[in-house]
Amino acid sequence: MNNKVGYLIRTIRHLHVCGSKLGPSFRTAMRTYTLGISRSKSTIQSVNLRRFLLNVPPWWLESSLRLLSQRVPVYSKEDATVREQNATKTLLDEHVQSSSSALDPLEEDRSVVEENLVVKSERSQLQQFFDDLKKCVSPCDVLDLVSKSAISEKHCSNCFTTMWMLIKKLSEDQKHYEKQLMVKHPAFMQLCQHLMQESRSMWRDDLVYSLHAVLKLGVPQNTRLVQTLLRVCQERLNEFDDQCLSVVATTLVTMEKSRNVDALQAGLQLLVEQRIPKISNIFMLQSMMKCFGKDAPLSLKRKFEDRVLKELDHLTPLNAQHMFSALAAMNYCSMPILDASSKKIIENIPGTPFWQLIRVLKSCSILRYRNVVLYSAIANYVTSAICMWDTKQIVLFLSAFEGLRFRPVELMDILAEKVTSHPESLNLKDILSVLRVYSLLNHVPKCQNQEFLESLNGALNKYLTRISNVDLLKAVYSFCILEYLPQPALSQLLQEDNLNELLKSDGLNKEQNEMMVHYVNTCLELDSPLSFTKPATMFIKKPSSPLVSDLPEVREALLKLLGDERMFQQNIQLPHDYNIEIITVFGFRVAILCSPLSAFCFGTRHPRGKLAMKMRHLKALGYHVILVHYQEFKKLKKEEAIECLKGEIYSVDAFPVSDVNLQDNI
C-alpha cells in the first residue's frame, strides 16, 4: 500500500506542477503526510489524503500516467497505450474497491492504523536525517550523509543550504579548498542530478533556496543545473510568496546577464509591480530594489519609494544601513528616505559593523548625497573607537571620506601619528591610498608634518624596485601637492625611459599622465630648493585649457569698488599654464580666484589639493591670492559683495611696485 500511495503522491504532484488547481487542502495533506504534524492530526490527514486520492478524476490519472511514463522505456506506441489503459483500469478498480470497503468501519480503522505506521516510520527517518545533518561540520560530511541515505527533494534542498552555511563562515582560502573537495566528492554529482530531476516537484521555498545555495557554492551559471532551476523558477513564479520573491531577487543580483536570467527578472518585475502595495517587509523591498537596479523604469523606482515612505515608522537600524545600498543600486536619490535613514543610523551608530559604515559612505558618493551631520557622526565614532580598527581599516575609512570631499581632521591626525610611528605597517597599496587622501584633501598634520612625509617616503622607497611607473608617478604627484619632493622616487621617475613610457600611453591614461608630469615639473621649478637634472621630456608643454570663466557678480562688484575697468583684467594665463579669473593692479598685484564648490572640502572653506597648490605657486610668482567661494559669493547682496572684496583687497600688505611691466609677467 505504501508503494501505491507513494505513486499517487508523485502523480498528483506532477499534476500540480502542470497547472492543475488542486487547492490548499491538497497541499496541507501532502505536507502532513510527508513531514507529519502531530499524531492525532496526522491520522486525520492520512484518511483525508487517501479519500482525496481515491476521488481523483480518471482524466487526471490518464494525463499524469502519460507524463510519468516518460521515465520508463517505451518500445512502441501501442504498448504504451495498452500499459496506460491497464494502469488506469487498475487504479479505477482500486478506487471502486476502496470506495466500497470505506463503508466498513473495521476495514477503515485497519487502514488508518497501517497508514499511521507508515507516516510514523517516514517521519522518524526524516527527523533522523535532519539530526545527522545538523552534526555535519563540512560540505564533505553532508555529501557522506547523502551517499548513505535515500534522499527526497526536501533532503536535497537542505543539503545544499547546509553546505553553503558551512562554507560561508570560512576564510577565502578555506572556502576555495572546501569547494574543491566538495566538487570532487562522488556524491556531489549525484546530489546535483537529483536536484535537477526533482526541481519541478519541490516546494517553492525549497526551490528558491536551492538555486541561491547552488550559486553561492560556486556552481557555474552556464551549467545545465543552474539553467534548469532558472527555467523552473520562471514556470512557477506565480506560486511564489513574498519571501520566495525576495530570495529570487537576492540571487539574481549576483548573476550575469543571460536569456534565462533576463526572462526571470522580467517576470519578477511584472509580479513585483503588482504586489508592491501589499509588501510591508522593508528587507524584502530592499532585496527587490537591488535586483532591478539602475535599469528599473522610473515608475517602478517611484513605487518602491512610495512604499518605503509608508513604512518609515518601522525602520530599524539595520534597515537604515541597507537602505543606502538599495537606493545606490537603483541610482535613485530619495532625499526623504535618505534623511530618515541617516537619522536612524546616527542614533544607533555605536556597534555598527565596519563594512556597513563603508557601504553607507560609498553609497552616499554614488547618490551624491551630502549630509555633513552623518559624515561627522561616522568620523567621530571611528575616532572615539580607534582601538577597534587597524591601520588598513582607517585607510579605507579615509578613502571613503575623500570620495565625499569630507575632511575628518582628528581622524587624519591620528592616522598620521600611526604612520609616523609604524610605517612598516603599510603595504604599497596603503601608501598610495594615504598619499592620495592627504594630498587631495590638502591635510597637513598639526604636528610632525615633516616626520609624517619622511615616514611615507621611507616606506615608499622599499617598493621602488617593483613599483609600476604609473604608481610611481601618482606617488610623486601626491608628494608634490603636499610640497614635498621625495628624492629617490623622483630620481627614478625622471629617467628618460620611464617618462617616455608614461607619455606614450593611449587615451585617457596619456592625458592624465601628461597632467601629472606637468605639475611635477612646475613643483620642481617653483618649490624645489634643490636642482634636479630634468630630461627633455619634462619640458613638453601641457596644452592649455580654454578659459570660459564668466563671473559677472565679481566683475560688477570690482567695477563698483575700483571705479575703472582698467584697474583689473579677466581670464589671464600665467606661466606654468596657470589661469587666473581676475587680476587687479594698483601698486601691487592681487589674484582673485573664484573657485567652485568642488574645489573645497565639503562643508568648509578649506581648499582641496590642486587649488592649494595653485595658490602656493601664485604666491611664488609674486601675487597676493584672494580666494572666493563663488557659490556663496553669488548669494550676497551687491553691497555685501562689494564690502567682501574691499575687506580682502585693502587688508593685504602692500607689495613694492615691480619695475617690470605687468604684461611682461603674464
mmCIF file of C-alpha atoms in Angstrom, residues 418-661:
data_model
loop_
_atom_site.group_PDB
_atom_site.id
_atom_site.type_symbol
_atom_site.label_atom_id
_atom_site.label_comp_id
_atom_site.label_asym_id
_atom_site.label_seq_id
_atom_site.Cartn_x
_atom_site.Cartn_y
_atom_site.Cartn_z
ATOM 1 C CA LYS A 418 50.333 55.826 13.479
ATOM 2 C CA VAL A 419 52.132 56.036 10.137
ATOM 3 C CA THR A 420 54.961 58.083 11.639
ATOM 4 C CA SER A 421 55.400 55.547 14.433
ATOM 5 C CA HIS A 422 54.938 52.366 12.374
ATOM 6 C CA PRO A 423 55.434 52.994 8.630
ATOM 7 C CA GLU A 424 56.207 49.290 8.143
ATOM 8 C CA SER A 425 52.507 48.507 8.731
ATOM 9 C CA LEU A 426 51.662 49.912 5.279
ATOM 10 C CA ASN A 427 51.922 47.952 2.049
ATOM 11 C CA LEU A 428 52.262 49.672 -1.341
ATOM 12 C CA LYS A 429 48.503 49.935 -1.833
ATOM 13 C CA ASP A 430 48.107 51.539 1.587
ATOM 14 C CA ILE A 431 50.940 54.020 0.904
ATOM 15 C CA LEU A 432 49.363 55.134 -2.377
ATOM 16 C CA SER A 433 45.950 55.476 -0.696
ATOM 17 C CA VAL A 434 47.332 57.561 2.187
ATOM 18 C CA LEU A 435 49.224 59.841 -0.200
ATOM 19 C CA ARG A 436 46.160 60.298 -2.363
ATOM 20 C CA VAL A 437 43.821 61.090 0.550
ATOM 21 C CA TYR A 438 46.127 63.559 2.315
ATOM 22 C CA SER A 439 47.106 65.352 -0.904
ATOM 23 C CA LEU A 440 43.605 65.678 -2.358
ATOM 24 C CA LEU A 441 42.131 66.814 0.969
ATOM 25 C CA ASN A 442 45.157 69.095 1.474
ATOM 26 C CA HIS A 443 45.662 67.900 5.019
ATOM 27 C CA VAL A 444 48.846 68.756 6.872
ATOM 28 C CA PRO A 445 49.017 67.108 10.304
ATOM 29 C CA LYS A 446 49.058 69.580 13.173
ATOM 30 C CA CYS A 447 52.408 68.340 14.404
ATOM 31 C CA GLN A 448 55.228 66.282 12.945
ATOM 32 C CA ASN A 449 54.227 67.104 9.373
ATOM 33 C CA GLN A 450 57.787 66.680 8.093
ATOM 34 C CA GLU A 451 58.239 63.418 10.022
ATOM 35 C CA PHE A 452 54.965 62.106 8.586
ATOM 36 C CA LEU A 453 56.019 62.795 4.994
ATOM 37 C CA GLU A 454 59.505 61.380 5.575
ATOM 38 C CA SER A 455 57.989 58.202 7.021
ATOM 39 C CA LEU A 456 55.824 57.793 3.910
ATOM 40 C CA ASN A 457 58.844 58.459 1.706
ATOM 41 C CA GLY A 458 60.868 55.831 3.559
ATOM 42 C CA ALA A 459 58.031 53.299 3.252
ATOM 43 C CA LEU A 460 57.739 54.017 -0.486
ATOM 44 C CA ASN A 461 61.485 53.576 -1.070
ATOM 45 C CA LYS A 462 61.213 49.908 -0.116
ATOM 46 C CA TYR A 463 58.937 49.308 -3.120
ATOM 47 C CA LEU A 464 60.874 51.272 -5.755
ATOM 48 C CA THR A 465 62.379 48.129 -7.269
ATOM 49 C CA ARG A 466 58.951 46.670 -8.099
ATOM 50 C CA ILE A 467 56.599 49.641 -8.385
ATOM 51 C CA SER A 468 54.987 50.367 -11.771
ATOM 52 C CA ASN A 469 55.768 53.659 -13.488
ATOM 53 C CA VAL A 470 52.128 54.759 -13.254
ATOM 54 C CA ASP A 471 52.018 54.175 -9.478
ATOM 55 C CA LEU A 472 55.396 55.884 -9.135
ATOM 56 C CA LEU A 473 54.072 58.950 -10.946
ATOM 57 C CA LYS A 474 50.933 59.021 -8.765
ATOM 58 C CA ALA A 475 53.026 58.824 -5.603
ATOM 59 C CA VAL A 476 55.416 61.614 -6.663
ATOM 60 C CA TYR A 477 52.500 63.789 -7.803
ATOM 61 C CA SER A 478 50.793 63.404 -4.398
ATOM 62 C CA PHE A 479 54.041 64.285 -2.593
ATOM 63 C CA CYS A 480 54.410 67.381 -4.788
ATOM 64 C CA ILE A 481 50.902 68.604 -3.928
ATOM 65 C CA LEU A 482 51.929 68.361 -0.264
ATOM 66 C CA GLU A 483 55.061 70.437 -1.086
ATOM 67 C CA TYR A 484 57.459 67.570 -0.501
ATOM 68 C CA LEU A 485 59.927 66.201 -3.056
ATOM 69 C CA PRO A 486 60.791 62.507 -2.475
ATOM 70 C CA GLN A 487 64.315 62.378 -3.881
ATOM 71 C CA PRO A 488 64.812 58.611 -4.613
ATOM 72 C CA ALA A 489 61.336 58.252 -6.137
ATOM 73 C CA LEU A 490 61.714 61.483 -8.105
ATOM 74 C CA SER A 491 65.114 60.464 -9.470
ATOM 75 C CA GLN A 492 63.660 57.161 -10.674
ATOM 76 C CA LEU A 493 60.684 58.916 -12.257
ATOM 77 C CA LEU A 494 62.890 61.378 -14.142
ATOM 78 C CA GLN A 495 64.705 58.648 -16.015
ATOM 79 C CA GLU A 496 64.144 59.125 -19.733
ATOM 80 C CA ASP A 497 62.827 55.612 -20.372
ATOM 81 C CA ASN A 498 60.278 55.819 -17.571
ATOM 82 C CA LEU A 499 58.925 59.190 -18.720
ATOM 83 C CA ASN A 500 58.730 58.050 -22.328
ATOM 84 C CA GLU A 501 56.687 55.007 -21.286
ATOM 85 C CA LEU A 502 54.268 57.185 -19.316
ATOM 86 C CA LEU A 503 53.785 59.770 -22.048
ATOM 87 C CA LYS A 504 53.302 57.223 -24.825
ATOM 88 C CA SER A 505 50.222 55.705 -23.220
ATOM 89 C CA ASP A 506 46.962 55.883 -25.140
ATOM 90 C CA GLY A 507 43.639 57.573 -24.435
ATOM 91 C CA LEU A 508 42.674 58.934 -21.047
ATOM 92 C CA ASN A 509 45.742 57.494 -19.345
ATOM 93 C CA LYS A 510 48.031 59.564 -21.560
ATOM 94 C CA GLU A 511 46.120 62.755 -20.803
ATOM 95 C CA GLN A 512 46.158 62.080 -17.069
ATOM 96 C CA ASN A 513 49.850 61.194 -17.112
ATOM 97 C CA GLU A 514 50.687 64.392 -19.019
ATOM 98 C CA MET A 515 48.800 66.443 -16.440
ATOM 99 C CA MET A 516 50.650 64.858 -13.517
ATOM 100 C CA VAL A 517 54.069 65.194 -15.213
ATOM 101 C CA HIS A 518 53.304 68.861 -15.916
ATOM 102 C CA TYR A 519 52.563 69.639 -12.270
ATOM 103 C CA VAL A 520 55.577 67.681 -11.058
ATOM 104 C CA ASN A 521 57.686 69.837 -13.384
ATOM 105 C CA THR A 522 56.016 73.004 -12.034
ATOM 106 C CA CYS A 523 56.726 71.966 -8.446
ATOM 107 C CA LEU A 524 60.365 71.304 -9.328
ATOM 108 C CA GLU A 525 60.668 74.834 -10.660
ATOM 109 C CA LEU A 526 58.698 76.747 -8.006
ATOM 110 C CA ASP A 527 59.012 74.656 -4.831
ATOM 111 C CA SER A 528 62.369 72.953 -5.075
ATOM 112 C CA PRO A 529 65.351 74.316 -3.165
ATOM 113 C CA LEU A 530 67.412 71.666 -4.960
ATOM 114 C CA SER A 531 68.306 71.374 -8.600
ATOM 115 C CA PHE A 532 67.282 68.202 -10.403
ATOM 116 C CA THR A 533 68.594 67.359 -13.839
ATOM 117 C CA LYS A 534 65.397 67.109 -15.835
ATOM 118 C CA PRO A 535 65.217 65.234 -19.132
ATOM 119 C CA ALA A 536 63.947 66.962 -22.259
ATOM 120 C CA THR A 537 60.658 65.058 -21.958
ATOM 121 C CA MET A 538 59.804 67.117 -18.864
ATOM 122 C CA PHE A 539 59.729 70.325 -20.884
ATOM 123 C CA ILE A 540 56.860 69.259 -23.099
ATOM 124 C CA LYS A 541 54.252 71.965 -22.555
ATOM 125 C CA LYS A 542 50.879 70.777 -21.434
ATOM 126 C CA PRO A 543 48.128 72.099 -23.737
ATOM 127 C CA SER A 544 46.280 74.998 -22.189
ATOM 128 C CA SER A 545 42.684 74.577 -21.189
ATOM 129 C CA PRO A 546 40.381 77.140 -22.791
ATOM 130 C CA LEU A 547 39.203 79.881 -20.446
ATOM 131 C CA VAL A 548 35.449 80.051 -20.187
ATOM 132 C CA SER A 549 35.110 81.887 -16.890
ATOM 133 C CA ASP A 550 32.230 84.309 -16.787
ATOM 134 C CA LEU A 551 31.927 85.922 -13.381
ATOM 135 C CA PRO A 552 29.506 88.836 -13.741
ATOM 136 C CA GLU A 553 28.878 89.181 -9.989
ATOM 137 C CA VAL A 554 32.583 89.539 -9.158
ATOM 138 C CA ARG A 555 33.226 91.829 -12.141
ATOM 139 C CA GLU A 556 30.342 94.126 -11.189
ATOM 140 C CA ALA A 557 31.485 94.330 -7.558
ATOM 141 C CA LEU A 558 35.067 95.175 -8.607
ATOM 142 C CA LEU A 559 33.842 97.835 -11.007
ATOM 143 C CA LYS A 560 31.838 99.490 -8.239
ATOM 144 C CA LEU A 561 34.791 99.209 -5.856
ATOM 145 C CA LEU A 562 37.613 100.381 -8.167
ATOM 146 C CA GLY A 563 35.598 102.662 -10.435
ATOM 147 C CA ASP A 564 37.677 101.870 -13.540
ATOM 148 C CA GLU A 565 37.770 98.732 -15.687
ATOM 149 C CA ARG A 566 41.439 99.421 -16.436
ATOM 150 C CA MET A 567 42.265 98.592 -12.832
ATOM 151 C CA PHE A 568 41.644 94.862 -13.363
ATOM 152 C CA GLN A 569 41.870 92.199 -16.052
ATOM 153 C CA GLN A 570 39.954 88.963 -16.526
ATOM 154 C CA ASN A 571 40.864 85.457 -17.653
ATOM 155 C CA ILE A 572 44.645 85.765 -17.552
ATOM 156 C CA GLN A 573 47.028 82.916 -18.293
ATOM 157 C CA LEU A 574 50.307 82.899 -16.362
ATOM 158 C CA PRO A 575 53.499 80.876 -16.711
ATOM 159 C CA HIS A 576 53.238 77.148 -15.948
ATOM 160 C CA ASP A 577 49.794 77.148 -17.522
ATOM 161 C CA TYR A 578 48.007 78.680 -14.539
ATOM 162 C CA ASN A 579 44.781 80.501 -15.243
ATOM 163 C CA ILE A 580 43.547 83.397 -13.128
ATOM 164 C CA GLU A 581 39.966 84.613 -13.386
ATOM 165 C CA ILE A 582 40.716 88.230 -12.332
ATOM 166 C CA ILE A 583 43.854 90.286 -11.610
ATOM 167 C CA THR A 584 43.750 93.727 -10.051
ATOM 168 C CA VAL A 585 46.704 96.128 -10.367
ATOM 169 C CA PHE A 586 47.163 99.273 -8.329
ATOM 170 C CA GLY A 587 50.628 99.442 -6.872
ATOM 171 C CA PHE A 588 50.586 95.701 -6.125
ATOM 172 C CA ARG A 589 49.263 92.574 -7.778
ATOM 173 C CA VAL A 590 46.235 90.700 -6.483
ATOM 174 C CA ALA A 591 44.982 87.433 -7.997
ATOM 175 C CA ILE A 592 41.322 86.726 -7.313
ATOM 176 C CA LEU A 593 40.498 83.032 -7.629
ATOM 177 C CA CYS A 594 36.784 82.304 -7.936
ATOM 178 C CA SER A 595 36.538 78.604 -7.211
ATOM 179 C CA PRO A 596 33.539 76.252 -7.456
ATOM 180 C CA LEU A 597 32.106 74.196 -4.628
ATOM 181 C CA SER A 598 34.034 71.099 -5.721
ATOM 182 C CA ALA A 599 37.376 72.853 -5.107
ATOM 183 C CA PHE A 600 36.710 72.966 -1.337
ATOM 184 C CA CYS A 601 36.401 70.251 1.269
ATOM 185 C CA PHE A 602 32.736 69.579 1.953
ATOM 186 C CA GLY A 603 31.116 71.860 4.484
ATOM 187 C CA THR A 604 34.182 74.109 4.815
ATOM 188 C CA ARG A 605 36.235 76.749 3.013
ATOM 189 C CA HIS A 606 39.323 74.594 3.192
ATOM 190 C CA PRO A 607 40.828 74.362 -0.336
ATOM 191 C CA ARG A 608 41.483 70.914 -1.728
ATOM 192 C CA GLY A 609 44.850 69.772 -3.038
ATOM 193 C CA LYS A 610 45.108 71.211 -6.544
ATOM 194 C CA LEU A 611 43.627 74.565 -5.534
ATOM 195 C CA ALA A 612 46.010 74.786 -2.562
ATOM 196 C CA MET A 613 48.967 74.035 -4.854
ATOM 197 C CA LYS A 614 47.833 76.717 -7.315
ATOM 198 C CA MET A 615 47.578 79.301 -4.515
ATOM 199 C CA ARG A 616 51.072 78.381 -3.312
ATOM 200 C CA HIS A 617 52.547 78.751 -6.779
ATOM 201 C CA LEU A 618 50.798 82.071 -7.466
ATOM 202 C CA LYS A 619 52.342 83.419 -4.283
ATOM 203 C CA ALA A 620 55.719 82.190 -5.533
ATOM 204 C CA LEU A 621 55.100 84.190 -8.730
ATOM 205 C CA GLY A 622 54.555 87.365 -6.697
ATOM 206 C CA TYR A 623 50.790 87.554 -6.388
ATOM 207 C CA HIS A 624 48.655 88.058 -3.340
ATOM 208 C CA VAL A 625 45.857 85.493 -3.616
ATOM 209 C CA ILE A 626 42.263 86.144 -2.651
ATOM 210 C CA LEU A 627 40.127 83.008 -2.623
ATOM 211 C CA VAL A 628 36.426 83.499 -3.371
ATOM 212 C CA HIS A 629 33.890 80.764 -2.717
ATOM 213 C CA TYR A 630 31.894 81.540 -5.825
ATOM 214 C CA GLN A 631 28.629 79.767 -4.867
ATOM 215 C CA GLU A 632 28.495 81.705 -1.603
ATOM 216 C CA PHE A 633 29.548 84.976 -3.254
ATOM 217 C CA LYS A 634 26.626 84.792 -5.705
ATOM 218 C CA LYS A 635 24.195 84.676 -2.784
ATOM 219 C CA LEU A 636 25.424 88.023 -1.372
ATOM 220 C CA LYS A 637 23.630 91.278 -1.965
ATOM 221 C CA LYS A 638 25.501 93.862 -4.062
ATOM 222 C CA GLU A 639 26.551 95.939 -1.054
ATOM 223 C CA GLU A 640 27.706 92.806 0.805
ATOM 224 C CA ALA A 641 29.695 91.630 -2.229
ATOM 225 C CA ILE A 642 31.482 94.986 -2.516
ATOM 226 C CA GLU A 643 32.343 95.019 1.190
ATOM 227 C CA CYS A 644 33.581 91.433 0.964
ATOM 228 C CA LEU A 645 36.073 92.250 -1.811
ATOM 229 C CA LYS A 646 37.035 95.564 -0.230
ATOM 230 C CA GLY A 647 37.970 93.868 3.018
ATOM 231 C CA GLU A 648 40.056 91.249 1.225
ATOM 232 C CA ILE A 649 41.872 93.646 -1.120
ATOM 233 C CA TYR A 650 42.670 96.527 1.222
ATOM 234 C CA SER A 651 43.678 94.332 4.122
ATOM 235 C CA VAL A 652 46.669 92.925 2.262
ATOM 236 C CA ASP A 653 50.167 94.143 2.880
ATOM 237 C CA ALA A 654 51.343 96.485 0.150
ATOM 238 C CA PHE A 655 53.796 94.995 -2.281
ATOM 239 C CA PRO A 656 56.548 97.143 -3.746
ATOM 240 C CA VAL A 657 55.767 98.129 -7.275
ATOM 241 C CA SER A 658 57.756 95.968 -9.637
ATOM 242 C CA ASP A 659 59.936 97.631 -12.194
ATOM 243 C CA VAL A 660 58.778 95.002 -14.639
ATOM 244 C CA ASN A 661 55.619 95.783 -16.547
#
